[in-house]
Short mmCIF file of N, CA, C and O in Angstrom, two decimals:
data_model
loop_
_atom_site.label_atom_id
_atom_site.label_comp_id
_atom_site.label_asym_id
_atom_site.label_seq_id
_atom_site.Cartn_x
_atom_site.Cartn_y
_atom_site.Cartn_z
N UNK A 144 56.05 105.73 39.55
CA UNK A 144 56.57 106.73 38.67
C UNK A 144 55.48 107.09 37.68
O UNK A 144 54.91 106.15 37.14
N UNK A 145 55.08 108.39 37.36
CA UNK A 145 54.42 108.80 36.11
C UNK A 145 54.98 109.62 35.34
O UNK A 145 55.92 110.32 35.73
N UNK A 146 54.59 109.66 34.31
CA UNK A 146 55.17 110.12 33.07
C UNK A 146 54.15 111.38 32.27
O UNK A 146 53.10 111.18 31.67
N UNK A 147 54.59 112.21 32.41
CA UNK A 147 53.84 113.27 31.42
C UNK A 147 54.25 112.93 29.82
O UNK A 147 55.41 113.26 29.57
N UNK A 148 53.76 112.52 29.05
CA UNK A 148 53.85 112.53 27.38
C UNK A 148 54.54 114.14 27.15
O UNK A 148 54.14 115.25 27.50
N UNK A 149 55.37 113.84 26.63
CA UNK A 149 56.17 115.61 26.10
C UNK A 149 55.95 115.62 24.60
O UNK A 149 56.58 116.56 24.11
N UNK A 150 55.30 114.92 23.69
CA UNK A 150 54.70 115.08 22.63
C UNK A 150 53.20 115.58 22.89
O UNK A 150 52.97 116.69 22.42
N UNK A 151 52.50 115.15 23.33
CA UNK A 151 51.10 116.00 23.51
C UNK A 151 51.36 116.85 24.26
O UNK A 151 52.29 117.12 25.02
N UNK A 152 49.71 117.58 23.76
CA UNK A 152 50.02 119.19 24.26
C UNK A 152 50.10 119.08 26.01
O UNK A 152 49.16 118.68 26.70
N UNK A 153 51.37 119.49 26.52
CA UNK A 153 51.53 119.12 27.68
C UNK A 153 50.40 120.35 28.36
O UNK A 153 50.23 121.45 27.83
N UNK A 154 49.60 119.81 29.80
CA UNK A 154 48.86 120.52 30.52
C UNK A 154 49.56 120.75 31.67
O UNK A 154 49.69 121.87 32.18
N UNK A 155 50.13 119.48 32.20
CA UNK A 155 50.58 119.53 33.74
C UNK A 155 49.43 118.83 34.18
O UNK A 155 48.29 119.05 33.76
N UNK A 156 49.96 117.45 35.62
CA UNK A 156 49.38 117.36 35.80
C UNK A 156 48.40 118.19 36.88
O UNK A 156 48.72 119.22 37.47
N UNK A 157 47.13 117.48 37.00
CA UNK A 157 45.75 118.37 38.08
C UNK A 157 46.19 118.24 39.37
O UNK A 157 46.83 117.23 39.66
N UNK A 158 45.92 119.21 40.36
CA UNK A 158 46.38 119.32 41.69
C UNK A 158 45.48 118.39 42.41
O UNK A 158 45.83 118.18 43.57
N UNK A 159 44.27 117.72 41.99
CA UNK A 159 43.72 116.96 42.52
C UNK A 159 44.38 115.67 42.30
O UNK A 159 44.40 114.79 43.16
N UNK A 160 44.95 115.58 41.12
CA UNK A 160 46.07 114.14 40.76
C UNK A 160 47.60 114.35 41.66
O UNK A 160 48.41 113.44 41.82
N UNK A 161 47.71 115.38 42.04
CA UNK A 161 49.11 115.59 42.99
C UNK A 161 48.66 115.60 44.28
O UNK A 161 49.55 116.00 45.04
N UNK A 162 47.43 115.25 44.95
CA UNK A 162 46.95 115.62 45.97
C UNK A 162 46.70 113.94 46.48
O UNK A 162 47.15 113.58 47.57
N UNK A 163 46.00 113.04 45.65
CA UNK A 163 45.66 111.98 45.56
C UNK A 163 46.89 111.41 45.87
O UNK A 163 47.07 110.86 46.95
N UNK A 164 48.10 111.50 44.66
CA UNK A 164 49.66 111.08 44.74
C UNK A 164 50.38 111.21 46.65
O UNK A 164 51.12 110.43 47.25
N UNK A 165 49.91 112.19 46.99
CA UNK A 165 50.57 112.67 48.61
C UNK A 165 50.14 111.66 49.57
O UNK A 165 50.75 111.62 50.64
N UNK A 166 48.97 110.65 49.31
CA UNK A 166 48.28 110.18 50.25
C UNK A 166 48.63 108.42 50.10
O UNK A 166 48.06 107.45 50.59
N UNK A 167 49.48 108.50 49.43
CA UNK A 167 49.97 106.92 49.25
C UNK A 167 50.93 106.93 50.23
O UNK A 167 51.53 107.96 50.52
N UNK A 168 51.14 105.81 50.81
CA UNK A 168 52.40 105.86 51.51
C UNK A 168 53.91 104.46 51.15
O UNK A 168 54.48 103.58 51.79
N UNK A 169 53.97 105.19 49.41
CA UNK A 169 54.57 104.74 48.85
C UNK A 169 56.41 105.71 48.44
O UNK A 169 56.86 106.80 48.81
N UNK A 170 56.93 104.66 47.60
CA UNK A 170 57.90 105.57 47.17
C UNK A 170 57.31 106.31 45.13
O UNK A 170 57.57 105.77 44.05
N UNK A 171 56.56 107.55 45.38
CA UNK A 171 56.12 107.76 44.44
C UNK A 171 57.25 109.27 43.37
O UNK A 171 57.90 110.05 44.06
N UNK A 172 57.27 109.40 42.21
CA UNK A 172 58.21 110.50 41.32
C UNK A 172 57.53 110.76 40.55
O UNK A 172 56.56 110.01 40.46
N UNK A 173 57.60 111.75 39.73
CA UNK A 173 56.97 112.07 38.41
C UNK A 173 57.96 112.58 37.38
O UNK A 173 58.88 113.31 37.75
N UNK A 174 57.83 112.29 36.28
CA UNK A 174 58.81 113.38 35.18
C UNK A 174 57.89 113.77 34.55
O UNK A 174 56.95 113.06 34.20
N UNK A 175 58.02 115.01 34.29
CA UNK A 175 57.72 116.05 33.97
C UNK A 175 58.55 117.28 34.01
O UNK A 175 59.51 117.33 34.77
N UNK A 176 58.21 118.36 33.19
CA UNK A 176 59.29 119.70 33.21
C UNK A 176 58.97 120.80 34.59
O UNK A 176 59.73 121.48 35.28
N UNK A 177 57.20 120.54 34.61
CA UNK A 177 56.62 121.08 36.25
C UNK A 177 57.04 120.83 37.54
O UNK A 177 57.24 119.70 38.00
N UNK A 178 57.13 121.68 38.02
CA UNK A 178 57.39 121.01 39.42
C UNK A 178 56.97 121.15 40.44
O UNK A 178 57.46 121.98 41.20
N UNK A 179 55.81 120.31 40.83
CA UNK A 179 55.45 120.21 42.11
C UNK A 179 56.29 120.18 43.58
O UNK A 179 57.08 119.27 43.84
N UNK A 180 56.02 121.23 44.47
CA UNK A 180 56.96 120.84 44.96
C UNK A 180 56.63 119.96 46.29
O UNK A 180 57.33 120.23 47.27
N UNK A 181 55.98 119.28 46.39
CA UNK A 181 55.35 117.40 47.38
C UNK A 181 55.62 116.07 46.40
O UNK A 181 55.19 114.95 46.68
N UNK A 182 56.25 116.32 45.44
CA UNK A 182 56.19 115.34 45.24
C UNK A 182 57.77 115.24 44.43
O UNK A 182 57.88 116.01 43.47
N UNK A 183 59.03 114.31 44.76
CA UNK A 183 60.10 114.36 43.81
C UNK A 183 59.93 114.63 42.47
O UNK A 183 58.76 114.30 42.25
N UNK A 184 60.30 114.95 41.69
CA UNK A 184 60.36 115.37 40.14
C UNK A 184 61.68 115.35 39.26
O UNK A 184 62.62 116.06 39.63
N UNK A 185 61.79 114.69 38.27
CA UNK A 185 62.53 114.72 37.38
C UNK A 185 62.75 115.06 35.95
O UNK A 185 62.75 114.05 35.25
N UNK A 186 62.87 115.74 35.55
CA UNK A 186 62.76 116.92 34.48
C UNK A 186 62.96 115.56 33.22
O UNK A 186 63.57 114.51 33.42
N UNK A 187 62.37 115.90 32.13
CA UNK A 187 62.42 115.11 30.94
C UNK A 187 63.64 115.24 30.16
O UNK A 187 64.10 114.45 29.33
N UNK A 188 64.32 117.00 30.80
CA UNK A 188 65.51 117.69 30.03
C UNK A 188 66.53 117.31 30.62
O UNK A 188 67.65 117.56 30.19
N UNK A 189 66.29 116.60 31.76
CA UNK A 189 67.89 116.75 32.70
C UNK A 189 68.75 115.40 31.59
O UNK A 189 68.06 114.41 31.36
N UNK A 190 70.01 115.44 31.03
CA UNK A 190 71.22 114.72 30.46
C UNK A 190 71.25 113.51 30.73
O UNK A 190 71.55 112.78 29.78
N UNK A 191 70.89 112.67 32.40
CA UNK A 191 71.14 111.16 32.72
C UNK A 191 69.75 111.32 33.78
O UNK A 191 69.69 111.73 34.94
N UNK A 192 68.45 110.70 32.69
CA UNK A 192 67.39 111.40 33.59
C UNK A 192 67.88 109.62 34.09
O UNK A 192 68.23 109.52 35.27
N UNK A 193 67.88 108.68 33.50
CA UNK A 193 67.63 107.16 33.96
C UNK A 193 68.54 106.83 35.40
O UNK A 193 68.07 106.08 36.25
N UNK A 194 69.78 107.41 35.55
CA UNK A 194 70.90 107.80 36.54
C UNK A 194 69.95 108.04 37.46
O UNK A 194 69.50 107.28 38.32
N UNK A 195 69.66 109.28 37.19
CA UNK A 195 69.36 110.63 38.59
C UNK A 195 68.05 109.38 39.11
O UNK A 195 68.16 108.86 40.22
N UNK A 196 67.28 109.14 38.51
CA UNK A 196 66.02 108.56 39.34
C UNK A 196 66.68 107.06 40.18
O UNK A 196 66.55 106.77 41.37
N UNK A 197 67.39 106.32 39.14
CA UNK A 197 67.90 105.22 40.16
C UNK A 197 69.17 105.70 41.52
O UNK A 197 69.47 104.90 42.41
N UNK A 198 69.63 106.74 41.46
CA UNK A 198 70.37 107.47 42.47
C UNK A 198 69.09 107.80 43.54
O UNK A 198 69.10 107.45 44.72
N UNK A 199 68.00 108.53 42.88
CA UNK A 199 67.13 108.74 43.90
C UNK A 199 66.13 107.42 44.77
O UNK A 199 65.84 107.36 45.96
N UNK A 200 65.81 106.55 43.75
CA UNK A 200 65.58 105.09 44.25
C UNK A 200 66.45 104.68 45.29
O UNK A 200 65.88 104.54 46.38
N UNK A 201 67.77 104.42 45.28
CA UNK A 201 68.91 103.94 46.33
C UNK A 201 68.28 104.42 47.66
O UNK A 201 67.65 103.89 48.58
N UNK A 202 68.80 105.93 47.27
CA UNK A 202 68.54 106.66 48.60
C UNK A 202 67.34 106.44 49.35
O UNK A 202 67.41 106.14 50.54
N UNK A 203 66.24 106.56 48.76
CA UNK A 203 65.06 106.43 49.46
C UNK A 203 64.74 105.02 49.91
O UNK A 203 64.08 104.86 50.94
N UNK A 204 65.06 104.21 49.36
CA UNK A 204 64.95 102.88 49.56
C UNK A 204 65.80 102.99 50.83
O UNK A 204 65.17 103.27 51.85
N UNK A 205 66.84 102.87 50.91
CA UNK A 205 67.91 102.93 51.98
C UNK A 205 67.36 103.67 53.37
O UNK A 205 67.68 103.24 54.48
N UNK A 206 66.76 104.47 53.24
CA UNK A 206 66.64 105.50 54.26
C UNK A 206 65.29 104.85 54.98
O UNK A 206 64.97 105.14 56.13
N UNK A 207 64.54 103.94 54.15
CA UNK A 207 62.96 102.81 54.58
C UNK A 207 63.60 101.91 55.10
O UNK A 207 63.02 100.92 55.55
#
């Protein structure tokens, strides 16, 4: 999981850092408000961000 800081001036991360991320053959997420779309993402804004990611953990785990 990585974390974009939403107090600093957010950039997003570099497509060379989302490119690097694709080549693991892990269970990898990011939060952030961007959205890549290779890589799951979970918004910093969404209401039950801690929920939605362990809902998405289950699943993916389950499905390995």
């Amino acid at each position: 999981m990585f974390y974009e800081d939403a107090i600093a001036a957010t950039q997003g991360f570099s497509q060379t850092f989302l490119d690097a991320l694709t080549r693991f053959d892990a269970t990898i997420c990011l939060i952030t408000d961007s959205s890549p779309p290779i890589i799951p993402t979970f918004s910093t804004q969404h209401p039950h961000p801690i929920q939605s990611i362990l809902t998405w953990l289950q699943r993916t785990l389950l499905q390995n």
